[in-house]
Amino acid sequence: MSSADESAPGGAAGPRTGRDAATRPDPKRERADTAERPFVPGFPDTHDEADDTGHDTGHTGPLPPRRRRGRRVAAYSLLGLLLVLGGLYVAAYVVAGDKVARGTTVAGVDIGGQPQDEAAATLEAGLADRVAQPLDVSVAGTDVTRQLDPAALGLAVDHEASVADAGGRRSWSPERLWTYFTGGEDLPAVVDSDPAAVEQALSELEQAAGQPAVEGAVGFEDGAVVVTEPTPGRGFDREAAAQRIEDAFVAEGGATELELADISPTVDAADVEAARAAFADPAVSAPVTLTFGDTPVELDPAEFSPALRMEARDGGLVGVVDGAVLKDAVDDRVGDPGRPVDASIVLQDGRPTVVPAQPGVDYLPETLASVFQGLVTAPEGSREGVVEATAAEPELTTEEAEALGVTELVSEFTTSYPHASYRNTNIGRAAELIDGTLLLPGETFSMNDTVGERTRENGFTEGYVISDGILRQDLGGGVSQMATTLFNAMFFAGLEDVEHKPHSFYIDRYPVGREATVVWGALDLRFKNDTEHGVLIDTQLDASSPGSPGSITVRMYSTKVWDIEETTSERHNFTQPSTRTLTTPDCEPHTGYRGFDVDVTRIFKRPGSGEVVREEVFSTTYTPSDTVVCRAPQPDPAPAPTPPAAPEETIADPAAPTG
């Protein structure tokens, strides 16, 4: 066929002429050009143009339209592929949702493919029987077993957290989506517990089946080092044992076996040897000398070793000085720091004698401990140090005590009492508490403050007291004998009366108008040392016995300022007693007597002079002492009899015939 026939319209395509081939674009060349020089929209294409013969013409400019369309198709194809893949990714996310990966189990319970809430409910139902059963725990290699209550250990499954850990939550993570479609795995449940309760249970099991490690230790006794050698023990790895209990809680059967392991002591033999070399052995190698001011005090190891100890810290032993114990050891040698001993006045062979004061050494216990700590491990010859201290002066110095002028007996008074054991006890105890009192110039003495409340704890017992004008028993009965004797000693020493109250009715063994009673919290005996000298009060009890009366004596020592005389008026203004009949269980029968008034005058004179300086009148009114008759309580009157009930009223039948 001719070329004209081949190119005729409607005819079959024939071979292309050379020109036709030359003028058609070469696809291979076009692809190569495209690959080598990508088209950038908006910028001129710099590809060289070829002429019709295929030679480079050197022309630069935009690509032909056909080449640009090919590149657009490729871009659109890539975009479409990305959209398809994105749609599939979104579809995978929608399908997976918050579901757990397919094939996932938690503690053996299948929750795969379920949404989070449904999976949590499935897990809770699947574990319900297991978590309700007690835990049977045994210790390997022993016959020790225990049945533990999960509730007491605070064991509980956190179902939501377990599902979340299994992947039951929404996520764009490719890994999570991939896992959902390819299948999950068997995972443990999330179990909560009470760590303290679990620790207690493990400790009890360990105590029954194991053996505690013996920690190495170093101590001190009588100035020597005492060593406790460390030994290993047998016990649990706490973390592993707690995990086994949690695993058994959600496992079928609820049983587990715990393994014992060797437990090394925290403080081992090397730590003990290091502690001995660094502290213990040097500490007791020689005495330590501490200097307080001008006073050196040497303490040997037996004296200071009770203040030493070694404490376990950070796996080792550290030497510690107990400042309080060391202070006690030093106080035994120098007296109580900061608390000097006041001068005092005592009777020796019946004469007042001044006992010299002792100044105290005042220092800071922290300073003492710090200085000692630096010396105790030093070598011999370097174990002396100075403790910063000051001498604390006593409140009453020796010179001040001597200047008080307590040199002679200025008054003495004695009263007697009939035998009664409670009087010996109560009067004796009050005398003991008052004896040796030194009343400085201007000071006021209070018997209640000095003697204290009359209680069994304070050494007192029950005895007769006057209450509401009659005798009754109460703690401290008889102490008024001491008050009366003390009042008279004060009276004749010429001291100032501040407060005193006579008994309500007169007791004939006391000086009329010159006596006093005391009641804790209500009535006191108080007098003031209004002289320029000190007053020393001395008491002496001669206890009574059956058939022999007792006596109490009070002496006052000072410098005599007054000669005291007294006058007592006649009794007057008598009043008659009455009779009181009592039926109370504490009633005491008593024969009464009249009351009266009396006046006592104290006359002050200068020693060796008959001249009266002043007078003081004490007027007393004694109430009658009523007669007391005791009778047995009358029985309660019998209740009045209940009157009989009135008979019911009979109503006549109006239809009945009458007589």
Short mmCIF file of C-alpha atoms in Angstrom, two decimals, residues 43 59 75 97 158 209 272 295 306 345 351 401 405 412 435 476 484 526 606 635 646:
data_model
loop_
_atom_site.label_atom_id
_atom_site.label_comp_id
_atom_site.label_asym_id
_atom_site.label_seq_id
_atom_site.Cartn_x
_atom_site.Cartn_y
_atom_site.Cartn_z
CA PHE A 43 8.30 30.09 36.61
CA HIS A 59 15.44 28.00 22.98
CA ALA A 75 -0.06 14.82 41.16
CA GLY A 97 -12.98 3.00 68.80
CA ASP A 158 -9.06 -1.72 89.48
CA ALA A 209 8.93 -19.31 109.16
CA VAL A 272 31.74 -3.50 113.42
CA THR A 295 38.07 23.12 138.65
CA PRO A 306 27.13 5.04 130.11
CA ILE A 345 21.44 27.44 159.49
CA ARG A 351 23.23 26.17 168.96
CA ALA A 401 23.54 33.90 156.47
CA GLY A 405 21.99 37.25 163.45
CA GLU A 412 9.88 28.33 173.08
CA ASP A 435 11.23 22.05 161.06
CA GLY A 476 -5.42 15.93 159.13
CA THR A 484 -1.57 26.45 168.36
CA ARG A 526 0.35 33.40 158.98
CA ARG A 606 12.85 46.07 175.11
CA PRO A 635 -37.19 3.57 160.24
CA ALA A 646 -66.10 0.94 146.75
#
